[in-house]
PDB file of C-alpha atoms and ligand atoms in Angstrom:
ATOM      1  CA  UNK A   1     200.011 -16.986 144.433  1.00  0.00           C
ATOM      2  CA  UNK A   2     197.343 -14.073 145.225  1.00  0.00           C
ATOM      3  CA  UNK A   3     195.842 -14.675 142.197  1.00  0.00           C
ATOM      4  CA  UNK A   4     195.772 -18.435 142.092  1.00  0.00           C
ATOM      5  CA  UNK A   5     193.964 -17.884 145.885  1.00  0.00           C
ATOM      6  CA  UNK A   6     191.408 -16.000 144.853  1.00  0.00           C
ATOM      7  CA  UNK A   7     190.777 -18.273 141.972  1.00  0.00           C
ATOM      8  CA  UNK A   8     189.870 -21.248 144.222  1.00  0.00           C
ATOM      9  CA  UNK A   9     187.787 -18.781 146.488  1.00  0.00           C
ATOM     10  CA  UNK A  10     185.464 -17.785 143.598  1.00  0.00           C
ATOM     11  CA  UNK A  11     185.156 -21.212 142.786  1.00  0.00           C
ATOM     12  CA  UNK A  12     184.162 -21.853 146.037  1.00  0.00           C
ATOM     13  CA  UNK A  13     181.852 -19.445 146.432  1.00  0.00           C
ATOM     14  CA  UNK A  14     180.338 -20.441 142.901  1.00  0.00           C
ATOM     15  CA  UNK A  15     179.797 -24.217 144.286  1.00  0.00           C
ATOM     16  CA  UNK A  16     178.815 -23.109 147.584  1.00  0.00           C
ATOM     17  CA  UNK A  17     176.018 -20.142 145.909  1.00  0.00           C
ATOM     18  CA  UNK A  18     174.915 -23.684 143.691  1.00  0.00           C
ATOM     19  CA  UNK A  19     174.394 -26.086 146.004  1.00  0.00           C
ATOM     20  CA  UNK A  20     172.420 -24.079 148.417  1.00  0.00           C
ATOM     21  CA  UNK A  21     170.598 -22.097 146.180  1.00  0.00           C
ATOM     22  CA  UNK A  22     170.064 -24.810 143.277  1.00  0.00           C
ATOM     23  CA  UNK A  23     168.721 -28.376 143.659  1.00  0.00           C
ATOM     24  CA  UNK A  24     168.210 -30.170 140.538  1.00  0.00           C
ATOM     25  CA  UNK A  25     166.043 -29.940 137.827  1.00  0.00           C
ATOM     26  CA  UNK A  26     165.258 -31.525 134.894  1.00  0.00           C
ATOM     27  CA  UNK A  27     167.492 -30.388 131.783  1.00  0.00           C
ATOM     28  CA  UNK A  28     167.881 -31.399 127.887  1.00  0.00           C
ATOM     29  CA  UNK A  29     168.911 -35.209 126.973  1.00  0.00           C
ATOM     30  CA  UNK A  30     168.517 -36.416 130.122  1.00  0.00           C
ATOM     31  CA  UNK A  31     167.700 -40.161 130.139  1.00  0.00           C
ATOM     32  CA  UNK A  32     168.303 -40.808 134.063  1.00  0.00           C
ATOM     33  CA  UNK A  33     166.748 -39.658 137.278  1.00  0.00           C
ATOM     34  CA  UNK A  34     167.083 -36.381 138.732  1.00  0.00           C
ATOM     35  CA  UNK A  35     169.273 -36.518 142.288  1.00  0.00           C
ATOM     36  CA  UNK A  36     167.036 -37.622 144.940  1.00  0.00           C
ATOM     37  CA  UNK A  37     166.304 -35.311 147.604  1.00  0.00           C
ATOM     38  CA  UNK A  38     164.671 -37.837 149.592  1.00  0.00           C
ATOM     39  CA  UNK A  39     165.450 -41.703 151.429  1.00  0.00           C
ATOM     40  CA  UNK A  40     162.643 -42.894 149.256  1.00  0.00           C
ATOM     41  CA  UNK A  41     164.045 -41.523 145.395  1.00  0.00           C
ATOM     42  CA  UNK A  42     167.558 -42.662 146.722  1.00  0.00           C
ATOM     43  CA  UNK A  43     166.020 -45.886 147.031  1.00  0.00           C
ATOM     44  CA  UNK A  44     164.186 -45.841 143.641  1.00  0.00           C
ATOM     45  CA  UNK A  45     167.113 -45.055 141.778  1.00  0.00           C
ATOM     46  CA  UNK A  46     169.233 -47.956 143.985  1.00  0.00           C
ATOM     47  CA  UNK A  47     166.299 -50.284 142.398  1.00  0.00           C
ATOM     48  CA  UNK A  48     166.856 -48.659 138.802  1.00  0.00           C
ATOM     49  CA  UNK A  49     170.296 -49.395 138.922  1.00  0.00           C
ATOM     50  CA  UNK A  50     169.881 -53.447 139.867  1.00  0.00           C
ATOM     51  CA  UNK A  51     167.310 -54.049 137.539  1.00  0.00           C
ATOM     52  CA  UNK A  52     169.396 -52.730 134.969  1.00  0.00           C
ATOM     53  CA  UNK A  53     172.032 -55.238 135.657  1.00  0.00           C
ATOM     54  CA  UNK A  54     169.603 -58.088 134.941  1.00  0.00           C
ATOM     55  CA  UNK A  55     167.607 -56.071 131.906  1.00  0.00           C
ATOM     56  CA  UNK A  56     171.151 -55.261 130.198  1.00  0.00           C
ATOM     57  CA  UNK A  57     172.708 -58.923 130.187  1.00  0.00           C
ATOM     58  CA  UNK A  58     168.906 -60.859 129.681  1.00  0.00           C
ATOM     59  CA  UNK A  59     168.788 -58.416 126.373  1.00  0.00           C
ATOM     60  CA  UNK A  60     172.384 -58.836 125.261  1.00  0.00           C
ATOM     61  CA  UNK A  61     171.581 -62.663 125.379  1.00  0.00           C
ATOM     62  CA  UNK A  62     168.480 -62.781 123.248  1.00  0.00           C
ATOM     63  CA  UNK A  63     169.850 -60.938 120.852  1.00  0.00           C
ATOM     64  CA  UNK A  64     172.979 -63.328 120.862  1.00  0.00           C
ATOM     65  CA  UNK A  65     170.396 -66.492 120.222  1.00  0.00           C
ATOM     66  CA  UNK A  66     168.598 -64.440 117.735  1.00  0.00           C
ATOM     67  CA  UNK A  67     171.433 -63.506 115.737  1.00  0.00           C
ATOM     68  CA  UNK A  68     173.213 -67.060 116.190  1.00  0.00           C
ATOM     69  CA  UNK A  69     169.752 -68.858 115.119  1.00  0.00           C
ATOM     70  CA  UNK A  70     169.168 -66.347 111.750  1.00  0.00           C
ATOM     71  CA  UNK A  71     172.302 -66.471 110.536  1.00  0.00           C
ATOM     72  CA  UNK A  72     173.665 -70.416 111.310  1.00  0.00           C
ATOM     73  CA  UNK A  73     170.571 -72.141 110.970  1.00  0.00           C
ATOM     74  CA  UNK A  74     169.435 -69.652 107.972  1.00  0.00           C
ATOM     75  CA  UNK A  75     167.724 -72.541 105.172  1.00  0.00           C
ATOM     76  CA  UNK A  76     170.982 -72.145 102.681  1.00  0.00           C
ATOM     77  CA  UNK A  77     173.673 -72.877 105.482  1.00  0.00           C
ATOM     78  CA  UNK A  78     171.386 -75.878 107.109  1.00  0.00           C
ATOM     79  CA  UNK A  79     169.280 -77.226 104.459  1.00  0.00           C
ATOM     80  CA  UNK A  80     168.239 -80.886 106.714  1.00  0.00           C
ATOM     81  CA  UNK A  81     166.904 -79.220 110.021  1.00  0.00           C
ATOM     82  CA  UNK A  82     167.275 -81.220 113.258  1.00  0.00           C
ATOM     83  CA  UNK A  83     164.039 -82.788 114.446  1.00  0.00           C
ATOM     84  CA  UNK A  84     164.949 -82.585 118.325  1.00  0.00           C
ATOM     85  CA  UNK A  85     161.790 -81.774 119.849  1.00  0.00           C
ATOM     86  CA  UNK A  86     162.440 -82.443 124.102  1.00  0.00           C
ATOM     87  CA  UNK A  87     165.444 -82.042 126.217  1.00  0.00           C
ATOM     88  CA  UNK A  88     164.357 -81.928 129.757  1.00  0.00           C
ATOM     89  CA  UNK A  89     167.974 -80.107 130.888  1.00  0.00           C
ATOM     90  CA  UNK A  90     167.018 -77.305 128.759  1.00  0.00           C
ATOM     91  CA  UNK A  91     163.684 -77.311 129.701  1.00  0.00           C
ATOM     92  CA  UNK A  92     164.444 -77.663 133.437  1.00  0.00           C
ATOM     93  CA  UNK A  93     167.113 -74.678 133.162  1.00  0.00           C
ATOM     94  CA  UNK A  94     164.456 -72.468 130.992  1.00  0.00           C
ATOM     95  CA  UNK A  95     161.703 -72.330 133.726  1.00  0.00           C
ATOM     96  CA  UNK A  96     163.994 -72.133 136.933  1.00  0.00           C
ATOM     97  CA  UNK A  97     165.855 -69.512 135.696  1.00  0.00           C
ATOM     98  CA  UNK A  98     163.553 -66.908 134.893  1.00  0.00           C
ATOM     99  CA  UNK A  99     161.595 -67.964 138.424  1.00  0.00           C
ATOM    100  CA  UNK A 100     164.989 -67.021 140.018  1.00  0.00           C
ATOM    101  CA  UNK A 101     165.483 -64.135 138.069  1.00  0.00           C
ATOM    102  CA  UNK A 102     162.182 -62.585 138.718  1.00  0.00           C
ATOM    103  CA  UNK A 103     162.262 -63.599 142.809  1.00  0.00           C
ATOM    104  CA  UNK A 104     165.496 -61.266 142.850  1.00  0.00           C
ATOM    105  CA  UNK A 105     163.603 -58.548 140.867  1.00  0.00           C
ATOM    106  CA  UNK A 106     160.563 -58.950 143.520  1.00  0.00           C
ATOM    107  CA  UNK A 107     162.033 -59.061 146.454  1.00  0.00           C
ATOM    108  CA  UNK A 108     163.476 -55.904 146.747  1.00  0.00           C
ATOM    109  CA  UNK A 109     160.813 -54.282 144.304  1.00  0.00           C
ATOM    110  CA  UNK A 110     157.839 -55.377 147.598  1.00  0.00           C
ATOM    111  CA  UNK A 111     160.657 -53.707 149.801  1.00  0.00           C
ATOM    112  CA  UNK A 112     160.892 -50.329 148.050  1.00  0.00           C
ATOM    113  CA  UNK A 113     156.752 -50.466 147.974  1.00  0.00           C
ATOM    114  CA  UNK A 114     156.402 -51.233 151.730  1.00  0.00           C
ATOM    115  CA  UNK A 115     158.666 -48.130 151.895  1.00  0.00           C
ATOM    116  CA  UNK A 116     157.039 -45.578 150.339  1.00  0.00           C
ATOM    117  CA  UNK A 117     153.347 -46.392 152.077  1.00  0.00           C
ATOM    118  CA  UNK A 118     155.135 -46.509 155.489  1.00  0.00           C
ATOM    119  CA  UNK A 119     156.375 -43.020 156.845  1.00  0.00           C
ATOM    120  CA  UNK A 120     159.004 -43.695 159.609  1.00  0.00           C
ATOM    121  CA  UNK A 121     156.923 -41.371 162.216  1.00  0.00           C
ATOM    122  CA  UNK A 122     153.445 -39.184 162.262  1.00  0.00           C
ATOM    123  CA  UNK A 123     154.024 -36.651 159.354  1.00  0.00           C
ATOM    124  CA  UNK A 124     154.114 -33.108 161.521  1.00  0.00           C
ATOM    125  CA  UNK A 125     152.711 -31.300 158.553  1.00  0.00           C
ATOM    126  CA  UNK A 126     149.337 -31.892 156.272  1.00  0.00           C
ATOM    127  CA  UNK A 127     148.928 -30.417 153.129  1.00  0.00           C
ATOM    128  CA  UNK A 128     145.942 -30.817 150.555  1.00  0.00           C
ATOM    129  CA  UNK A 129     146.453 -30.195 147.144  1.00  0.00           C
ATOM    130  CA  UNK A 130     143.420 -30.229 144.700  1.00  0.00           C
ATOM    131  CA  UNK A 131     144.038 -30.323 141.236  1.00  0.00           C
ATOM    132  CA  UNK A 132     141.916 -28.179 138.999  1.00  0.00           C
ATOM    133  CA  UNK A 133     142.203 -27.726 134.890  1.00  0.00           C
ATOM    134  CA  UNK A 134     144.957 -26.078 134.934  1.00  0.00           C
ATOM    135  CA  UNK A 135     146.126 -24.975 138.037  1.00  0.00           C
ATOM    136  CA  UNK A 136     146.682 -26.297 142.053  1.00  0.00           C
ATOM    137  CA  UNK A 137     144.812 -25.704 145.110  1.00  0.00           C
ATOM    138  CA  UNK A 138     146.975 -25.911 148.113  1.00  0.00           C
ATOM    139  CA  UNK A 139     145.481 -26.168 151.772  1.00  0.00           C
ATOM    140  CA  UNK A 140     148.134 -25.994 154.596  1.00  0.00           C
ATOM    141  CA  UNK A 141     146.067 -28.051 157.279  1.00  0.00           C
ATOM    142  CA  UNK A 142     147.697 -26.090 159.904  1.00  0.00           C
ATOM    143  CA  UNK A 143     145.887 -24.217 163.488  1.00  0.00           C
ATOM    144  CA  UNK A 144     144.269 -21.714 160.707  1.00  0.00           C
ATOM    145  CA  UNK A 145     144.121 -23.086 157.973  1.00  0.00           C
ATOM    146  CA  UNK A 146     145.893 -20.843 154.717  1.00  0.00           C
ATOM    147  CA  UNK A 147     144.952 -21.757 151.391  1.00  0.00           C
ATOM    148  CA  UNK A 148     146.021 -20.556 148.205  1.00  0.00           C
ATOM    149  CA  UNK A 149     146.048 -21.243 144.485  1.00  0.00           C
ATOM    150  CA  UNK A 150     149.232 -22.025 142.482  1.00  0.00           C
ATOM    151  CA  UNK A 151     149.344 -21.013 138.757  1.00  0.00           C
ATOM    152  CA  UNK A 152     152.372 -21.710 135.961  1.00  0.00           C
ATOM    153  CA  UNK A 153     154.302 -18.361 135.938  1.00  0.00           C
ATOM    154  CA  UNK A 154     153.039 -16.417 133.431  1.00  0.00           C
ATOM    155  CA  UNK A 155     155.948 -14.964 130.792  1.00  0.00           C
ATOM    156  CA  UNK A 156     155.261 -11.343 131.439  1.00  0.00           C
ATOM    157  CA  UNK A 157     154.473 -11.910 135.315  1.00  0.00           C
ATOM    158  CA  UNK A 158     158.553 -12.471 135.635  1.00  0.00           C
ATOM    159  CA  UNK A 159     159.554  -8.931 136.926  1.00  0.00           C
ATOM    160  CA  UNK A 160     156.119  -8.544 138.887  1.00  0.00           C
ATOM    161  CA  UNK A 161     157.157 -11.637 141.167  1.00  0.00           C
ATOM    162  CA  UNK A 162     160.858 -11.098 140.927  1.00  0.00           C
ATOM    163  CA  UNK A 163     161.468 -14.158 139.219  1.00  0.00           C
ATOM    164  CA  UNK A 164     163.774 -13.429 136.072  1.00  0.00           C
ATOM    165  CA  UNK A 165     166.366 -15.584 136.677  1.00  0.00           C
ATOM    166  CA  UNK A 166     165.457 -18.557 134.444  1.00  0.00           C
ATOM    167  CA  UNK A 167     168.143 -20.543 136.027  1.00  0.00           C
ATOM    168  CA  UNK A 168     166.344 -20.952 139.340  1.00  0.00           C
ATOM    169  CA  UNK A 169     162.633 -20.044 137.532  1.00  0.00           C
ATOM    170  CA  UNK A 170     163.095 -22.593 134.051  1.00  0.00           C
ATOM    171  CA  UNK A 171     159.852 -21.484 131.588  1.00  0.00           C
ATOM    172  CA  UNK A 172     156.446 -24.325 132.109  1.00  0.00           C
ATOM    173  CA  UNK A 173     158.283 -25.194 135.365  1.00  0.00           C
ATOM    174  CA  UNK A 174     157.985 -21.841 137.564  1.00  0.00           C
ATOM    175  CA  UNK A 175     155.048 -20.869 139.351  1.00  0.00           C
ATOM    176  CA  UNK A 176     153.171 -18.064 140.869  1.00  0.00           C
ATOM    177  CA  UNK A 177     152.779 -19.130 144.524  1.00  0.00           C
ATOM    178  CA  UNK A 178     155.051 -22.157 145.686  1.00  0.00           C
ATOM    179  CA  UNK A 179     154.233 -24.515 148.029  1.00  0.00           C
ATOM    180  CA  UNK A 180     156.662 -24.236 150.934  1.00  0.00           C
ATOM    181  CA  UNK A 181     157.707 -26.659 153.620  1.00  0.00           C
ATOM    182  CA  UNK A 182     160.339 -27.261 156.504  1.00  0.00           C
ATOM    183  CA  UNK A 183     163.379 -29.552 155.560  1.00  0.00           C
ATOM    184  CA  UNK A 184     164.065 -32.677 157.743  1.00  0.00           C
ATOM    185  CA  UNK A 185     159.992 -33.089 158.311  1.00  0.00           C
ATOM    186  CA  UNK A 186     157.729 -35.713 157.459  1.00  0.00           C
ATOM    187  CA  UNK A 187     154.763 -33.624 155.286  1.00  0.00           C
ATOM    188  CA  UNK A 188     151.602 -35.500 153.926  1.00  0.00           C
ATOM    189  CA  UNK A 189     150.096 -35.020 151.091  1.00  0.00           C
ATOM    190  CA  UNK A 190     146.291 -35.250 150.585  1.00  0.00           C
ATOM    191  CA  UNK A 191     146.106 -35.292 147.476  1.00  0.00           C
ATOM    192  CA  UNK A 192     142.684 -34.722 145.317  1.00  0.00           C
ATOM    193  CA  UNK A 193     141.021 -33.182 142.314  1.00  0.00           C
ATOM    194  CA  UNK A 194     137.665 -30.581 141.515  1.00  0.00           C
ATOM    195  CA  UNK A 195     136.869 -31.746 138.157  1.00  0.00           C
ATOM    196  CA  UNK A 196     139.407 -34.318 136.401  1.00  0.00           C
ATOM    197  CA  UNK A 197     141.865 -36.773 136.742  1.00  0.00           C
ATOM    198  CA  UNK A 198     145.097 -35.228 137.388  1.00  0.00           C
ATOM    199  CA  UNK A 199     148.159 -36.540 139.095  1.00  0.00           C
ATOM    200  CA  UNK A 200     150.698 -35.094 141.462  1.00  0.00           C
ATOM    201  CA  UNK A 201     154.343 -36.082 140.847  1.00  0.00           C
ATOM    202  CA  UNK A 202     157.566 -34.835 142.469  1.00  0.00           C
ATOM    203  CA  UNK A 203     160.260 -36.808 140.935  1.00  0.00           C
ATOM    204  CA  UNK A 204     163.014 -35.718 143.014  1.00  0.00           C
ATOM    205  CA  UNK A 205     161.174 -36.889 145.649  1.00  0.00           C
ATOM    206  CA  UNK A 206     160.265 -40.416 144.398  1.00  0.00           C
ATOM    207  CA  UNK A 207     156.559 -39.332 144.740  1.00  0.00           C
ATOM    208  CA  UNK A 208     153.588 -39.757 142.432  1.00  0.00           C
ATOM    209  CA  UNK A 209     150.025 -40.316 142.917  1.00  0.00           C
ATOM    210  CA  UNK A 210     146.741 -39.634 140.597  1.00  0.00           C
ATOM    211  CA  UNK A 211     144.404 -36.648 141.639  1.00  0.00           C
ATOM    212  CA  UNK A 212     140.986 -38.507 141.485  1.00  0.00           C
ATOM    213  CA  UNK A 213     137.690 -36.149 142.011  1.00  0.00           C
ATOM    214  CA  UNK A 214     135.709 -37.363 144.961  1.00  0.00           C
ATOM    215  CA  UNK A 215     139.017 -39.344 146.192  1.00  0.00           C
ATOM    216  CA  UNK A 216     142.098 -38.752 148.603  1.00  0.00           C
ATOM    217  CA  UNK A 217     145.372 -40.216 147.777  1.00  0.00           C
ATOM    218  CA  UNK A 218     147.729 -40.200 150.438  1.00  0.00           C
ATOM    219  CA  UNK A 219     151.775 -39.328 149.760  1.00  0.00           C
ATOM    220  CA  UNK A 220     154.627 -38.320 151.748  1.00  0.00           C
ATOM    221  CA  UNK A 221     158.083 -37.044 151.877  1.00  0.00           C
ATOM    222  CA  UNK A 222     160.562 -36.019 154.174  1.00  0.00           C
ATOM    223  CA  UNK A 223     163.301 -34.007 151.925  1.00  0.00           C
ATOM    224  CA  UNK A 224     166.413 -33.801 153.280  1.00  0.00           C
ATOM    225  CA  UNK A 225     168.008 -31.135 151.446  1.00  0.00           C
ATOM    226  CA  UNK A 226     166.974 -27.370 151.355  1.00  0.00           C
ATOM    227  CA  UNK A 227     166.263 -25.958 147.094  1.00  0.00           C
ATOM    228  CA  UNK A 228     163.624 -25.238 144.865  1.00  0.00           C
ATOM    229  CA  UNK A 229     161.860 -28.055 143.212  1.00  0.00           C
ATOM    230  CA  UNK A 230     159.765 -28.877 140.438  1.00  0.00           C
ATOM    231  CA  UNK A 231     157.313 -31.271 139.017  1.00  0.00           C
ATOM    232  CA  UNK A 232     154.233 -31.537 136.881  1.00  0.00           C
ATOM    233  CA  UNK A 233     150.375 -33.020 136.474  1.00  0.00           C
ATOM    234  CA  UNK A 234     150.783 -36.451 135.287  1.00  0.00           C
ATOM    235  CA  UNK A 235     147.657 -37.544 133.955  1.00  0.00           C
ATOM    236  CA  UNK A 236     146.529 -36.239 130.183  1.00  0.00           C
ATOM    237  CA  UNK A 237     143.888 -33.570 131.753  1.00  0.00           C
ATOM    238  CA  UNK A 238     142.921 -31.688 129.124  1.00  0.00           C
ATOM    239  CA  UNK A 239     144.505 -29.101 126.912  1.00  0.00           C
ATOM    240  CA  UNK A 240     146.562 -27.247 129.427  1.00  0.00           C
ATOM    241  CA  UNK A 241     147.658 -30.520 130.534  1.00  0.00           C
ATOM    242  CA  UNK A 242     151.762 -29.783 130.023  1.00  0.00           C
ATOM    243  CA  UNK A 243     151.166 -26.225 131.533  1.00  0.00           C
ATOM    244  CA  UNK A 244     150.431 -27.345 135.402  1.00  0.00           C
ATOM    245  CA  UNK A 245     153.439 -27.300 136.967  1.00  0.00           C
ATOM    246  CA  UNK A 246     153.905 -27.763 141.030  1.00  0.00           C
ATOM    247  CA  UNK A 247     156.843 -26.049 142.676  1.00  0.00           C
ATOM    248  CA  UNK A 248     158.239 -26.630 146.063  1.00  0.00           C
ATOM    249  CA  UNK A 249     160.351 -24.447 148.315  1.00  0.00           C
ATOM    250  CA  UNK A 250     162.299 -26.928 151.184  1.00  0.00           C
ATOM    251  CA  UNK A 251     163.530 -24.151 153.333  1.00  0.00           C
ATOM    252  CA  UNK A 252     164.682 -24.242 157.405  1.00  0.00           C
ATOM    253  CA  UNK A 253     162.321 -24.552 159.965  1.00  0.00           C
ATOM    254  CA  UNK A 254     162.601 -20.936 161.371  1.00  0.00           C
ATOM    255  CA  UNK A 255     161.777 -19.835 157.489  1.00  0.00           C
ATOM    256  CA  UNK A 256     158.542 -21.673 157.132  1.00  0.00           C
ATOM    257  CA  UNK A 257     157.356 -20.724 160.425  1.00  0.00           C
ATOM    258  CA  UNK A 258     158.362 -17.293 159.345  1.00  0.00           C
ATOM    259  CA  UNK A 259     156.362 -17.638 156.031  1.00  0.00           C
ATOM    260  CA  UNK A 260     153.518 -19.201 157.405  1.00  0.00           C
ATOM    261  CA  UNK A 261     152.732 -16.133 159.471  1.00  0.00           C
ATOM    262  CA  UNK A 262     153.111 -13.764 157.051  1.00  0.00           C
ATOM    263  CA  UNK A 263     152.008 -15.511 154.489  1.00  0.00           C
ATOM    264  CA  UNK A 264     148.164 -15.709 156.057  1.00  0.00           C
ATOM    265  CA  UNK A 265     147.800 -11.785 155.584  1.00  0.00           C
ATOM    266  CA  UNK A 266     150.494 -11.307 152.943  1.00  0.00           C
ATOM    267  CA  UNK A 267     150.762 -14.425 150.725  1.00  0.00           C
ATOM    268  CA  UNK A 268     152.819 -12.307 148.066  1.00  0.00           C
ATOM    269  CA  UNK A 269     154.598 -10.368 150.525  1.00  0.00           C
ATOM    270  CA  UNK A 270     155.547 -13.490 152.480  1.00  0.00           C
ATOM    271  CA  UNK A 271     156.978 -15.213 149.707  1.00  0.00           C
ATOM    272  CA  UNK A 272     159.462 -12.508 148.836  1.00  0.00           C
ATOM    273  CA  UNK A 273     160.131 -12.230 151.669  1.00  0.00           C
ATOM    274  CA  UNK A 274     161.097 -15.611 151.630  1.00  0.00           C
ATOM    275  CA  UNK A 275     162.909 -15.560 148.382  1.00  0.00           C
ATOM    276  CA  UNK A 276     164.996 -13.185 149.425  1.00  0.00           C
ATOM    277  CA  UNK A 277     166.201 -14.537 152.979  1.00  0.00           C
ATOM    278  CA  UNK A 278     167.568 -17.717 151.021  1.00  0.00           C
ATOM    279  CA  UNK A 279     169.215 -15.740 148.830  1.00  0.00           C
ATOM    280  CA  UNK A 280     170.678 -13.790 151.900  1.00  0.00           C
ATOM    281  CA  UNK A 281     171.851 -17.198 152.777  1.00  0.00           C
ATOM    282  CA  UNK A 282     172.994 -18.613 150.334  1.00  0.00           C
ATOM    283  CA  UNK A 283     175.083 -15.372 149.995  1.00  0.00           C
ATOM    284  CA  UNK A 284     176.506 -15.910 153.332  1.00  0.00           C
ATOM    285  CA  UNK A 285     177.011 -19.357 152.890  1.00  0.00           C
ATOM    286  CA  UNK A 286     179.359 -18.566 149.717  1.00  0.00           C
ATOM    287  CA  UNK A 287     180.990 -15.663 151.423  1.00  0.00           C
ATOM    288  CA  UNK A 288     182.381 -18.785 153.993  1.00  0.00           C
ATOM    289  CA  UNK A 289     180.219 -18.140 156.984  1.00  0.00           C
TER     290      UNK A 289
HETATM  291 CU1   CU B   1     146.351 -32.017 135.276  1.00  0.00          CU
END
C-alpha cells in the first residue's frame, strides 16, 4: 500500500514539476499546432480543425470522380463517348455549392481576423522588438525604458548562463537574454527591423507579423498560462536566417516587476534570478503546496 502511495505521489509531483515548469515546444514529426497558450491560437486551431472537415471530404470526392472517370470511361471499356454537353441541374448544383462552401469557410475565417487586430482592453505593457541579422533588439517601453539584445544561446555559453538542461533550453531555440512578461496581461508588440526583412512569430501564441525596416507592425497577446516559450524569424533574412530564435518567459506579476528592477542594473543577474524563483516554484508546486 506504502509503496503503491508513493508511486502516485511521484507521479504527481512529475506532472505537477511539467506543467508548471514546461509549456510546449515544438518536437520531431509533428504535423499539428503546438497547444495554444493564448484565446487567439485556441481560436486558430478551432478554425484548423473546421476547415479540415470541408478540405478532407471535398478531396476524398475528387479523387472518387477522378478515379470513377479513368477507369469506367477509360477508351477500351467505352469506346462511343456520350455527347451530353449541358445539364442545367448539374450546372446549377456546381456553382451554388462551392459559393456555400466557401461562405462557411469565410465567415468564421473574417471572425478569427477581426480577433486578432482587436485586443479586448488597452495592452498595459509595450514592447519593441527590432530585428537585426541575426539577433533581436528588445525595448521594454516602460517609466525607464530597459533595452537589451537577445542572441541564440551559444553551445559553449550553456554552463555560463545556467542553461544545460536541454529539455527546458532545446539547441537553435534557447537564447541568451529572454524576453519576459506578466501572465494574464495584454502586451503589445511593436514590432520592426534595422536592416532586413525579418518576421516575428510566436506560434503558441497565434502571433506573426513581418519585421519591415522603416515600418511598425503592431501584435498582441495576452498568454494565459505561465512557461517558457519559443519561436523564430520568419522571413528568409540572410544566412543566419534559421539561427534567430525569440524566447519568452510568461511568469507572475510580482516576478516581472521583480525582474524589471533588477534587471535595469543587473540584466544577467536579474534573469537568474528569475530562473531560479520558478524553479523554486515549480518545486513547491510539486511538493503539493
Ligand atoms: Cu531574420
Amino acid at each position: 500500500m506504502k509503496t503503491i502511495l508513493a508511486g502516485a505521489g511521484a507521479s504527481g509531483m512529475l506532472a505537477a514539476t511539467a506543467g508548471v515548469a514546461l509549456a510546449d515546444q515544438p518536437h520531431d514529426w509533428q504535423w499539428r499546432f503546438q497547444e495554444p497558450a493564448t484565446a487567439i491560437m485556441e481560436q486558430t486551431r478551432w478554425f484548423e480543425v473546421y476547415t479540415l472537415w470541408f478540405i478532407i471530404p471535398i478531396s476524398i470526392l475528387v479523387l472518387f470522380l477522378l478515379a470513377w472517370c479513368i477507369i469506367r470511361y477509360r477508351a477500351s471499356a467505352n469506346p462511343v463517348p456520350s455527347r451530353t454537353s449541358h445539364n442545367t441541374l448539374i450546372e446549377v448544383i456546381w456553382t451554388v455549392g462551392p459559393v456555400v462552401i466557401l461562405l462557411m469557410l469565410a465567415v468564421p475565417s473574417f471572425q478569427l481576423l477581426t480577433a486578432q487586430y482587436s485586443p479586448p482592453e488597452e495592452a498595459k505593457l509595450t514592447l519593441k522588438a527590432t530585428a537585426n541579422q541575426w539577433n533581436w533588439d528588445y525595448e521594454y517601453q516602460v517609466e525607464e525604458p530597459l533595452t537589451f539584445n537577445s542572441a541564440i544561446l551559444a553551445e559553449g555559453d550553456r554552463a555560463s548562463y545556467g542553461k544545460e538542461d536541454l529539455a527546458r533550453y532545446p539547441r537553435l531555440l534557447a537564447v541568451d537574454n529572454e524576453i519576459v512578461v506578466p501572465v494574464n496581461t495584454t502586451v503589445r508588440v511593436l514590432v520592426t527591423a534595422s536592416d532586413v526583412i525579418h518576421a516575428f512569430a510566436m506560434p503558441a501564441f497565434g502571433v506573426k507579423t513581418d519585421a519591415v525596416p522603416g515600418r511598425i507592425n503592431e501584435i498582441w497577446f495576452n498568454v494565459q498560462k505561465e512557461g517558457l516559450y519559443y519561436g523564430q524569424c520568419s522571413e528568409l533574412c540572410g544566412k543566419d536566417h534559421a539561427f534567430m530564435p525569440i524566447a519568452i518567459r510568461v511568469v507572475s506579476d510580482e516576478q516581472y516587476q521583480t525582474w524589471l528592477a533588477a534587471a535595469r542594473t543587473d540584466l544577467g543577474g536579474a534573469n537568474k534570478a528569475l530562473m531560479a524563483a520558478v524553479d523554486g516554484a515549480a518545486k513547491l508546486a510539486a511538493a503539493g503546496n
